[in-house]
Coordinates of C-alpha atoms and ligand atoms in Angstrom, one line a residue:
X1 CA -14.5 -44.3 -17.8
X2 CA -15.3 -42.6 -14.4
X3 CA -16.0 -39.1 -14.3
X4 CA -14.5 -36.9 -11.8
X5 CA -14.5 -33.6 -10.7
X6 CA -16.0 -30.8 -8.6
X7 CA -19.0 -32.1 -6.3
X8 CA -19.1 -29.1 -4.4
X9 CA -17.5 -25.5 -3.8
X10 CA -17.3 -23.1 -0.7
X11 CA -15.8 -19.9 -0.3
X12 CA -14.8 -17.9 2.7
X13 CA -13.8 -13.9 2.3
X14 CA -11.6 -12.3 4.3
X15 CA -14.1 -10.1 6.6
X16 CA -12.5 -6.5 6.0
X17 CA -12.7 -4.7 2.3
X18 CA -11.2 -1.6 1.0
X19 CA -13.5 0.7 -1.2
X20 CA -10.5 1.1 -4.3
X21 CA -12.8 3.9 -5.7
X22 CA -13.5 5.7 -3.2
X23 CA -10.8 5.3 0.0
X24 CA -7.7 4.4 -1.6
X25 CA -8.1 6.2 -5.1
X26 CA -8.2 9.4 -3.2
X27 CA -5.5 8.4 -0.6
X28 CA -3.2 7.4 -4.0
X29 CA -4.1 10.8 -5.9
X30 CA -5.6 8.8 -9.1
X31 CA -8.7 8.8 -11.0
X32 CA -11.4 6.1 -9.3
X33 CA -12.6 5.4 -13.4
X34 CA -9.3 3.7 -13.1
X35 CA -10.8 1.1 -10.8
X36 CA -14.6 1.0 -11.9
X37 CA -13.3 0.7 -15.4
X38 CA -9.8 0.2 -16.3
X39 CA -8.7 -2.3 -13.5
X40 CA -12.7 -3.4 -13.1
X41 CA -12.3 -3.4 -9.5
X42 CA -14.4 -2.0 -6.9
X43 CA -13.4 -3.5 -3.4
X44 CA -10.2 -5.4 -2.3
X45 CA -11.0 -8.1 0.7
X46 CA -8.7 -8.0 3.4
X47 CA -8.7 -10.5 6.5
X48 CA -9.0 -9.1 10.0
X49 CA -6.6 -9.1 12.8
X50 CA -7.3 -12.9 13.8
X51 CA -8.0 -14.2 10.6
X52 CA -5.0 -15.6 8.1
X53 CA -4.9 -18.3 5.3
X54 CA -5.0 -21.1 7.8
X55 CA -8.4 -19.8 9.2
X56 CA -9.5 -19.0 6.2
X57 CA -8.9 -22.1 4.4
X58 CA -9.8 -24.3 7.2
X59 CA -13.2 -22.0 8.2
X60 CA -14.6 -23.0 4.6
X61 CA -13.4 -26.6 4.4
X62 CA -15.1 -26.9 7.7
X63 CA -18.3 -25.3 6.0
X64 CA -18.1 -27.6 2.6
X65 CA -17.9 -30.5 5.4
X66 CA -20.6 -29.6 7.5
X67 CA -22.9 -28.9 4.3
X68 CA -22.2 -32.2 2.9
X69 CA -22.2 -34.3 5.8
X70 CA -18.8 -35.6 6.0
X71 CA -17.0 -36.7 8.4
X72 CA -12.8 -37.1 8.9
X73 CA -13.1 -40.8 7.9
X74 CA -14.6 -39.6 3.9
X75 CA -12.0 -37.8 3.1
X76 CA -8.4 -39.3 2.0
X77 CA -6.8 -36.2 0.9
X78 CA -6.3 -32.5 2.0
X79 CA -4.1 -30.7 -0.6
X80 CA -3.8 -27.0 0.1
X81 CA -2.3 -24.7 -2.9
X82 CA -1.2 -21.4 -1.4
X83 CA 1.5 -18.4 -2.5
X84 CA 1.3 -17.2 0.9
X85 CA 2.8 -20.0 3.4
X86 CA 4.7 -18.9 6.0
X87 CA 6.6 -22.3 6.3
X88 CA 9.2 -23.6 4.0
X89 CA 8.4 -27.7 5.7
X90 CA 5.2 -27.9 7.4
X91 CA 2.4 -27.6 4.4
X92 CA -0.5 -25.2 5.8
X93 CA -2.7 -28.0 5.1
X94 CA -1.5 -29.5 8.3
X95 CA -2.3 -26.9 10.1
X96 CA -5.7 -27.2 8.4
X97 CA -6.6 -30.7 9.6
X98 CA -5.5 -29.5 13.1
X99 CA -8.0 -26.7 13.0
X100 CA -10.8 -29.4 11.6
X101 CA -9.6 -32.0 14.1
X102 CA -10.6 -29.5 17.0
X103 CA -14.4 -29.5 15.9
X104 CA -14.7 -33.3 14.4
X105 CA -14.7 -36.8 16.5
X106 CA -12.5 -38.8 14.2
X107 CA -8.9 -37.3 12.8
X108 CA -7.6 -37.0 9.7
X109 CA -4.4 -39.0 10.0
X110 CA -5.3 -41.5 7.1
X111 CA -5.4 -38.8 5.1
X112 CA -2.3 -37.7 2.5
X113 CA -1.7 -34.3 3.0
X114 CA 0.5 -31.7 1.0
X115 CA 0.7 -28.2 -0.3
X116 CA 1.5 -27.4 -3.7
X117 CA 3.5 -24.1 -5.4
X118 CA 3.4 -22.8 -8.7
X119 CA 2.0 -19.0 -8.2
X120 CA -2.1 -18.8 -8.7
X121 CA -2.2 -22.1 -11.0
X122 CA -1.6 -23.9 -8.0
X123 CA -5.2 -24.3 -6.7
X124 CA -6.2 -26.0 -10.4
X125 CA -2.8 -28.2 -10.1
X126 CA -3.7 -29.7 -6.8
X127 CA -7.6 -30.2 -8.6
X128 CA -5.6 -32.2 -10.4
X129 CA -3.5 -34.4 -8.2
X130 CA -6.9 -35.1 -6.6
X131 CA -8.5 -36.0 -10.4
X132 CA -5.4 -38.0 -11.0
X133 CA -6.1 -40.1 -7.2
X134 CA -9.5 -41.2 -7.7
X135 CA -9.0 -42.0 -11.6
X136 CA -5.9 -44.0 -10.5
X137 CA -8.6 -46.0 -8.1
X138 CA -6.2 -44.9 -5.0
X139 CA -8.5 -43.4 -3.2
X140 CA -10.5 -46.4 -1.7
X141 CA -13.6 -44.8 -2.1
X142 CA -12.8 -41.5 -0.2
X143 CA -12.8 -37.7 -1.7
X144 CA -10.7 -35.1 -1.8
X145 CA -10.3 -31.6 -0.2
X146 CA -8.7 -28.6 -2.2
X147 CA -8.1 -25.6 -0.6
X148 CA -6.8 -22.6 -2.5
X149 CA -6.1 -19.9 0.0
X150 CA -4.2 -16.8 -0.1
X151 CA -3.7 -13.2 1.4
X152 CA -2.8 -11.2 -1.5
X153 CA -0.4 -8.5 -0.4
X154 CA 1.5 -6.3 -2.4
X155 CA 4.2 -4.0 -0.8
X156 CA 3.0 -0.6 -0.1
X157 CA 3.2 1.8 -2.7
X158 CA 4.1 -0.8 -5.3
X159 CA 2.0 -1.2 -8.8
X160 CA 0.0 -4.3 -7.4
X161 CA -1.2 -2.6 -4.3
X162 CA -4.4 -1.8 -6.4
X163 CA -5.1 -5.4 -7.1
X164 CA -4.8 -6.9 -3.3
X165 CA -7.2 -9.5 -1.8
X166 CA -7.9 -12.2 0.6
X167 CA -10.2 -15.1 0.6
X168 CA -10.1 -19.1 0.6
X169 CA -12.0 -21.5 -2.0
X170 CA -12.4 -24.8 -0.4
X171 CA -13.5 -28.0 -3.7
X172 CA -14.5 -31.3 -2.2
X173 CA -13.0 -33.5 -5.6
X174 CA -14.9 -36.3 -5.9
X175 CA -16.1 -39.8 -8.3
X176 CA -19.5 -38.6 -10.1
X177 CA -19.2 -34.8 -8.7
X178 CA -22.9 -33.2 -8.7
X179 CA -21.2 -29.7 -9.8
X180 CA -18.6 -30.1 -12.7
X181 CA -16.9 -32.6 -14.3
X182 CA -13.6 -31.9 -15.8
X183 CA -12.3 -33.1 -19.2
X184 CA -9.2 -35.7 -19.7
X185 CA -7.7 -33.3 -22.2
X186 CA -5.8 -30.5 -21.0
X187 CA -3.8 -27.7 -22.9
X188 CA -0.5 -26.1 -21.3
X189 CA 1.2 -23.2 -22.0
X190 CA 4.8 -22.9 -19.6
X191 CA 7.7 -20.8 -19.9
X192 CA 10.4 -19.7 -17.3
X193 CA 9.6 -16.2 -16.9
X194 CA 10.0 -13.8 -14.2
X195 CA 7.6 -11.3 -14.0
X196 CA 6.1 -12.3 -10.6
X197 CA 7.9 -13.7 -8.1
X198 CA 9.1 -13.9 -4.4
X199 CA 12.0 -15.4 -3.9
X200 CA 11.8 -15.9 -0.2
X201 CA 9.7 -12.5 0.9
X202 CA 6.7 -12.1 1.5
X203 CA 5.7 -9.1 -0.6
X204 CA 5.9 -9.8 -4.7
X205 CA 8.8 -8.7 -6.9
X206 CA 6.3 -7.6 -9.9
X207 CA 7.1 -5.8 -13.6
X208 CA 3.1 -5.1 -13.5
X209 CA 3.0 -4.7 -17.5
X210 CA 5.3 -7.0 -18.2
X211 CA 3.1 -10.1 -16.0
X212 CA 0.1 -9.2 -18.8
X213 CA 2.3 -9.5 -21.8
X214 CA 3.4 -12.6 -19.9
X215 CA -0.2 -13.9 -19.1
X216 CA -1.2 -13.4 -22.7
X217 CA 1.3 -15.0 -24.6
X218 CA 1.0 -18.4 -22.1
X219 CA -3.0 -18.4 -21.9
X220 CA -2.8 -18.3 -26.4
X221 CA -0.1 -21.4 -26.3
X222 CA -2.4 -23.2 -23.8
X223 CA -5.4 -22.8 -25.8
X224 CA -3.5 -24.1 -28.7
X225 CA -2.3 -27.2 -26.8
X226 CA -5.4 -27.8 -25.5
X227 CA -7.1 -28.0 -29.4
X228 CA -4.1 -30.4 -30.2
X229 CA -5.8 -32.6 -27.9
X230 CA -9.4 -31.7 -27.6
X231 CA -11.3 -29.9 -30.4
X232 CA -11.2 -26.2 -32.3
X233 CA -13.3 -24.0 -30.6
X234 CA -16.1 -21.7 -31.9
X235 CA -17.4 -19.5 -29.6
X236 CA -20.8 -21.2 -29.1
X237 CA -19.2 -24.3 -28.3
X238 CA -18.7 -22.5 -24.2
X239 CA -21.2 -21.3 -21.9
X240 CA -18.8 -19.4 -19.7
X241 CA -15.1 -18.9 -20.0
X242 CA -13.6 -18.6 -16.4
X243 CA -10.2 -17.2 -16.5
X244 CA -7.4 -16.4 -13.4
X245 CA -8.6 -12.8 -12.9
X246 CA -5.8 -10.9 -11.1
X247 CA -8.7 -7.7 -12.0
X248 CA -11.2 -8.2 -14.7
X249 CA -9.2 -5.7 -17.1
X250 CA -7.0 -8.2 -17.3
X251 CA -9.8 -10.8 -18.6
X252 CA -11.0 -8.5 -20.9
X253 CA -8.3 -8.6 -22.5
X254 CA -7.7 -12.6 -22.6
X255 CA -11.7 -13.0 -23.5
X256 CA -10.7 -11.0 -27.1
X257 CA -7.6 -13.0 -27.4
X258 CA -10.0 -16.1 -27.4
X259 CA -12.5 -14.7 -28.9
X260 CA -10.1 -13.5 -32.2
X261 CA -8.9 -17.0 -31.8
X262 CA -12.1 -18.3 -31.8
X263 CA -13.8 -17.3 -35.1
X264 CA -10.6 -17.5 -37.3
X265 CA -11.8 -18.8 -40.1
X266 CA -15.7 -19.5 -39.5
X267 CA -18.7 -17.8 -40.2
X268 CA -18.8 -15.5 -37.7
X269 CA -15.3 -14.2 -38.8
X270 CA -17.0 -14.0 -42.8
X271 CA -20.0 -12.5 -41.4
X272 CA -17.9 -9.6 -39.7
X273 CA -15.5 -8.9 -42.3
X274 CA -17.9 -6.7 -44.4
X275 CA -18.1 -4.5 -41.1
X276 CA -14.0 -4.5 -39.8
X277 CA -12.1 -6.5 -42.8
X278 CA -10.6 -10.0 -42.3
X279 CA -8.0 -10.7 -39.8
X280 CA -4.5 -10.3 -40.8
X281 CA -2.9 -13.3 -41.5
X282 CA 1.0 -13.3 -41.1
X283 CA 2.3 -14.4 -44.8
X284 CA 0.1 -10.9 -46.1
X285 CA 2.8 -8.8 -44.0
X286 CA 6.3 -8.0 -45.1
X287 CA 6.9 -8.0 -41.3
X288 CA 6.6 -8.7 -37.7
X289 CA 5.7 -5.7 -36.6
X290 CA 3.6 -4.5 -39.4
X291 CA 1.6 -7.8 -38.5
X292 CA 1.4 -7.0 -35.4
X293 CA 0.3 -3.1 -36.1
X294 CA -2.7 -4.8 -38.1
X295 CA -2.9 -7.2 -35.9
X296 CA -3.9 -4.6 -32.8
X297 CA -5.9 -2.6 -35.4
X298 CA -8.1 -5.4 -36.3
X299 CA -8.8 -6.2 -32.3
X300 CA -9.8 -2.1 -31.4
X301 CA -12.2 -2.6 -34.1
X302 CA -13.6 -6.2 -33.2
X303 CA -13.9 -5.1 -29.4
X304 CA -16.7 -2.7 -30.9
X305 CA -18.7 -5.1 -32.6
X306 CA -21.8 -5.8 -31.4
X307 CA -21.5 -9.3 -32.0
X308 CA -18.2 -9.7 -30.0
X309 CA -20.0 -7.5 -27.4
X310 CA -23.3 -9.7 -27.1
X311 CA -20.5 -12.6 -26.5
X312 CA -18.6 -11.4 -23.4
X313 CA -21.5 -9.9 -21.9
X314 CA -22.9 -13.7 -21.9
X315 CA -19.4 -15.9 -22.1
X316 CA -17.6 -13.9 -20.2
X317 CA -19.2 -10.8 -17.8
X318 CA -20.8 -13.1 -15.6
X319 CA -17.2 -14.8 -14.6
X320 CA -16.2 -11.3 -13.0
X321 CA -19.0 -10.6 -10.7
X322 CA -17.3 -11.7 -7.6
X323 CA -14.0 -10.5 -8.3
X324 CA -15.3 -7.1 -9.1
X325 CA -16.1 -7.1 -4.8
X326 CA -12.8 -9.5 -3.6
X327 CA -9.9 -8.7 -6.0
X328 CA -7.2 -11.0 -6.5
X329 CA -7.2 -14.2 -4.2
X330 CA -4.3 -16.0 -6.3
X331 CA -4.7 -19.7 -6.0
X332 CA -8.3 -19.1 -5.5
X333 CA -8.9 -16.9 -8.0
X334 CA -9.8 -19.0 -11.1
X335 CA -12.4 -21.0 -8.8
X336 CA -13.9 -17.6 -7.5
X337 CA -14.8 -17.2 -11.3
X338 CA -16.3 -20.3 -12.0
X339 CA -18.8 -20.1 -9.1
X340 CA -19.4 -16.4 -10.2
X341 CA -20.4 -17.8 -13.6
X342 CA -22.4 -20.9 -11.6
X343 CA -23.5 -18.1 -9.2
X344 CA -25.2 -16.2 -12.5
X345 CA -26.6 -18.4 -13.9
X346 CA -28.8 -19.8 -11.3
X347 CA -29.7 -16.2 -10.2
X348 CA -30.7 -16.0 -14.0
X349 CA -32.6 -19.4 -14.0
X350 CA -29.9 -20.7 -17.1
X351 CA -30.1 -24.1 -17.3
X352 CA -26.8 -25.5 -17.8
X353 CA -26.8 -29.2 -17.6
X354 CA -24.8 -30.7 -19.7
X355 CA -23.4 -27.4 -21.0
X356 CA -19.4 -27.1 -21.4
X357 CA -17.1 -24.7 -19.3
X358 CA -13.7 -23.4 -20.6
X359 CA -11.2 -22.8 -17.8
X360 CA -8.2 -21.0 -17.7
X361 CA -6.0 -21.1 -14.7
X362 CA -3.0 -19.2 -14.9
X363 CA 0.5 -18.7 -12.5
X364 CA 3.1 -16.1 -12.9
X365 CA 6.6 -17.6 -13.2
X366 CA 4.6 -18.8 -15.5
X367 CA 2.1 -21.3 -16.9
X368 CA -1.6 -21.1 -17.9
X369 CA -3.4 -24.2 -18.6
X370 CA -6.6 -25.0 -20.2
X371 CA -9.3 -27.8 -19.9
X372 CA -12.8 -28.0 -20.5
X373 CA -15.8 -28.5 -17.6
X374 CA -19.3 -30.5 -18.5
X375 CA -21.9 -28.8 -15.9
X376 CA -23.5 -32.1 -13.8
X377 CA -26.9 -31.8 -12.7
X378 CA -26.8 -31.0 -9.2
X379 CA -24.7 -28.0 -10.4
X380 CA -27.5 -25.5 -9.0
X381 CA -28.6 -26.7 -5.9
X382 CA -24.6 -26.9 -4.9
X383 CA -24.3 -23.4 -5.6
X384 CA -27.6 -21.7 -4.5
X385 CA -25.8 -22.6 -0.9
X386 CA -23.2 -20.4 -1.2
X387 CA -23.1 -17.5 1.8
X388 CA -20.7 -15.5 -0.9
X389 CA -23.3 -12.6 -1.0
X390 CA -24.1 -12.1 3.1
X391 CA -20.3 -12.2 3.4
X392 CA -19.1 -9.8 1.5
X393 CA -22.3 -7.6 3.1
X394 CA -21.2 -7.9 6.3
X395 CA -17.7 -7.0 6.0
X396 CA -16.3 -4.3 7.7
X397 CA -15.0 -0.8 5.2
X398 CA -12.3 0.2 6.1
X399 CA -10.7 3.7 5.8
X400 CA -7.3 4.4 4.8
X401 CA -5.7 4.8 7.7
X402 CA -7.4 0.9 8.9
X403 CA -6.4 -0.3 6.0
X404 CA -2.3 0.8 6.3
X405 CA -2.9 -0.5 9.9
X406 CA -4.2 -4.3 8.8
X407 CA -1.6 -4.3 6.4
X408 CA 0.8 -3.9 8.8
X409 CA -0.7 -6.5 10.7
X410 CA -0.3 -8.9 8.4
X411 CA 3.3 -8.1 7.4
X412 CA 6.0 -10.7 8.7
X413 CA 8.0 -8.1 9.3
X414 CA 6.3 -6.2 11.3
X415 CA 4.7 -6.9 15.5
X416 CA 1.7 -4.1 15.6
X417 CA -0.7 -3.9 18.4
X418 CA -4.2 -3.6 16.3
X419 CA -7.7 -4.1 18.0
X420 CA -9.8 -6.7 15.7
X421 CA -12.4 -5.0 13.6
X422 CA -14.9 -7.7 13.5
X423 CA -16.3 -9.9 16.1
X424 CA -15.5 -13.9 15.3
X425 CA -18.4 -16.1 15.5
X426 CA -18.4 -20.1 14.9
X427 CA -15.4 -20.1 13.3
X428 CA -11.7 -20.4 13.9
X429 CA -9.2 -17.6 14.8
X430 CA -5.3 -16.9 14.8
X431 CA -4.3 -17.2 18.8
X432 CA -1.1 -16.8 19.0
X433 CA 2.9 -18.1 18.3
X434 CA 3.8 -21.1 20.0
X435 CA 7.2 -22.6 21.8
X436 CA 8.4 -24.0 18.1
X437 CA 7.5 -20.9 16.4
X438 CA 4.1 -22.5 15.2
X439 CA 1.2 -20.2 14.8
X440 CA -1.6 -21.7 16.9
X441 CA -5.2 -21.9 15.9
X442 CA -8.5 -22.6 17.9
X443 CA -12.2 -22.1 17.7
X444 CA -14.8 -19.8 18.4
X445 CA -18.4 -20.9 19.4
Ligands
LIG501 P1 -1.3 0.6 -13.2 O1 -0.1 1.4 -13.6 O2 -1.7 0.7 -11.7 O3 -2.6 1.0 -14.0 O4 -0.9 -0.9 -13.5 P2 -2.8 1.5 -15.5 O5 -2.4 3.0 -15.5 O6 -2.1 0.6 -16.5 O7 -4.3 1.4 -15.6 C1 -5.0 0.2 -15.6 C2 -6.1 0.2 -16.7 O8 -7.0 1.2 -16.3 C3 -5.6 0.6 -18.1 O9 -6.4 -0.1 -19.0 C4 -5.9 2.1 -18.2 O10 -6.1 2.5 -19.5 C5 -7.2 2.1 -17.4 P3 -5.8 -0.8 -20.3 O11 -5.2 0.3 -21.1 O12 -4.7 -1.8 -19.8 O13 -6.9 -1.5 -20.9 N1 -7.5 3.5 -16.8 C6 -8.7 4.1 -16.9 N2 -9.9 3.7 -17.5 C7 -10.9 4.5 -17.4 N3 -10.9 5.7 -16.7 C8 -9.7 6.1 -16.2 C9 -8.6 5.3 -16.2 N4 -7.3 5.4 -15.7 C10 -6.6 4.2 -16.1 N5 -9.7 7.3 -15.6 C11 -1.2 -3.2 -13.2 C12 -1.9 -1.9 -13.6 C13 -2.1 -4.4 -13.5 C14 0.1 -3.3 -14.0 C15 -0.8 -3.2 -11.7 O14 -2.0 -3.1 -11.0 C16 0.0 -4.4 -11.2 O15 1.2 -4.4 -11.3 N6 -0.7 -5.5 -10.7 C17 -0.1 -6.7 -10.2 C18 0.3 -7.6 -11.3 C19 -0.9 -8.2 -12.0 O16 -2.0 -8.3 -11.5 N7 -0.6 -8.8 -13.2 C20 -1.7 -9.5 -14.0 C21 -1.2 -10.6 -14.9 S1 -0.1 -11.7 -14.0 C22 -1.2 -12.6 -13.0 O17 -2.3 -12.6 -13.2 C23 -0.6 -13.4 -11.9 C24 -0.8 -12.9 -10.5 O18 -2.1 -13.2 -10.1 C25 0.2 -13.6 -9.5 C26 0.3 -15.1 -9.5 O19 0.2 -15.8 -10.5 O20 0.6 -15.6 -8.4 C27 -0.6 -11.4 -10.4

């Protein structure tokens, strides 16, 4: 069996951020707590005036190629997964290769090239159309380039204004990856919902509470799908758990699901039950909703155990780092977690070889899915070269007033004059519309 999946990883921010805290709390008239510790957040990334999901996708495919020394020629695929295209025929990953074919000898007109939709689980599906290429033995020996790249807009004054972000995650998917290989078994969890959606503008319609309940109830049937097919988890089974995180109050709330899930029926469930009772079981209740009551009563008190506690600060904590400083970057948001986790542990000196990942993508409209990673050993020294950390100390704050103005730059809607906040340097830039409507692209030494 050949193993496939993730040799490599490579993230580029957007270069602006909004302090949520401290600029737009204030601005909005609400409690910053609500950030630092409801929503988790503490800065949004925004891209400046030149910068858009085309130069951000194709400014850290260029980096993942330059680091691993590839040329046009190695790679047979470029899929890009994106909620934020701005054509409904040409796939942004064309304009991708166009960027890369402005810095590179050879082109990339061998290479199969697409761009796939389904919300933030996008980024993971296109993982997997690469997977399925090389285990099918189509690729004639070449890899694969993912990009998951988004700017995360919400209209102004709308509920998911708090949760905004911008940023690209380019994966080189590859035969015997040095970072991750993913499992054959996967668990799926898809219902026709609409809770998130934009059906053809730019800005999301979005029932904010309603997109949790939604999250929730997909996430549980994937994991159930996926132990169909794979194994029943117990908590130590997983090293990390990296979940979509739209804001890490949101995977706070998935990591008790699992964890609930979890222990049901193990030791760990007997061990707590002289502390917070047994959890209820459906046939003990004469109802649904007195289930459920004791079903919510059992989870406030597990959430304050200190063995649940211990758990997420070591399964799950270390998945949020990152997003804690980017926000939401849809497609890319699962695969921000994972190197976050990655990111931790080789800060912390863990070694993980050989350890197993959980992963649980997820996409409003709405599907989660679930499959399992086995940590390779070149895992570290793939990670340790992330620039994550300069980047997001370089970028420019900006105050309230910036920020209305860069969202207004990047509205479709909207033509405003606004000088760039950052100066671009070896890397490529927005530069203009062309005859066809096309936005143009070209590089910066
Ligand atoms: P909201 O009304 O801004 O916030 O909506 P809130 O009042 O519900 O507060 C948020 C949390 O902060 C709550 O915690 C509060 O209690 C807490 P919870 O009760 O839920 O645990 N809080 C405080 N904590 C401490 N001190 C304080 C304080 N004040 C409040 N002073 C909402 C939040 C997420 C609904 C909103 O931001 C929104 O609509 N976001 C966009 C939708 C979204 O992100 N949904 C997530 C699931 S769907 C998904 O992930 C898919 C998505 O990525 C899109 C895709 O797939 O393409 C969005």
């Amino acid at each position: 069996m050949k193993s496939v999946g993730i040799d490599a990883v490579e993230i580029w921010a957007g270069k602006l951020k909004l302090d949520l805290p401290e600029t737009f709390a204030p601005e909005k008239d609400e409690d910053p707590d609500k950030y630092r510790k409801g929503l988790g957040l503490v800065n949004s990334s925004f891209p400046d005036t030149y910068e858009d999901i085309v130069t951000m996708g194709a400014n850290a495919a260029k980096r993942l190629m330059d680091r691993k020394g590839l040329k046009p020629d190695d790679i047979g695929r470029i899929d890009v997964a994106t909620e934020s295209a701005f054509d409904n025929s040409k796939p942004v990953s064309t304009y991708i290769a166009g960027c890369l074919e402005q810095v590179y000898d050879e082109d990339f007109h061998h290479a199969n090239k697409g761009e796939r939709k389904f919300a933030c689980i996008a980024g993971t599906q296109s993982i997997d159309d690469a997977y399925n290429w090389i285990k099918a033995g189509r690729n004639r020996g070449r890899s694969a380039i993912v990009v998951a790249t988004d700017t995360a807009l919400y209209a102004r004054g709308s509920s998911g204004e708090a949760t905004q972000g911008a940023g690209a995650v380019a994966l080189l998917i590859t035969e015997d990856p040095s970072m991750v290989e993913l499992s054959t078994e996967q668990g799926y969890g898809s219902a026709d919902e609409t809770d998130f959606l934009k059906p053809n503008q730019q800005f999301p319609s979005v029932d904010g509470k309603r997109s949790m309940q939604v999250y929730l109830a997909r996430m549980r049937e994937a994991v159930e799908d996926f132990e169909s097919v794979a194994w029943d988890m117990h908590p130590e089974d997983l090293e990390y758990i990296p979940f979509h995180t739209p804001f890490p109050g949101m995977v706070r709330k998935a990591g008790l699901l699992g964890y609930r899930h979890m222990i049901r029926d193990t030791e760990i469930e007997d061990e707590l039950a002289g502390e917070i009772g047994r959890q209820p079981r459906e046939g003990e209740y004469e109802d649904w909703d007195t289930y459920e009551d004791a079903i919510r009563d059992y989870m406030d008190k597990l959430k304050q155990t200190d063995m649940y506690q211990s758990w997420y600060a070591e399964t799950i904590e270390p998945t949020l780092g990152l997003a804690r400083e980017v926000g939401n970057w849809y497609t890319g948001s699962v695969h921000v977690a994972r190197a976050s986790a990655l990111k931790h542990a080789a800060e912390e000196d863990i070694d993980l070889t050989g350890e197993q990942m959980l992963v649980g993508s997820y996409g409003s409209g709405a599907q989660a899915e679930i499959h399992a990673e086995t940590v390779q050993e070149g895992w570290k020294e793939e990670i340790e070269q992330l620039t994550i950390d300069e980047q997001l100390a370089a970028r420019y704050d900006l105050d309230f007033d910036e920020y209305e103005q860069v969202h207004d730059v990047h509205n479709h809607d909207m033509t405003v004059d606004v000088e760039e906040f950052t100066i671009p340097n070896g890397e490529f830039v927005f530069a203009g519309i062309g005859r066809m409507n096309e936005r143009k692209y070209e590089y910066v030494e």
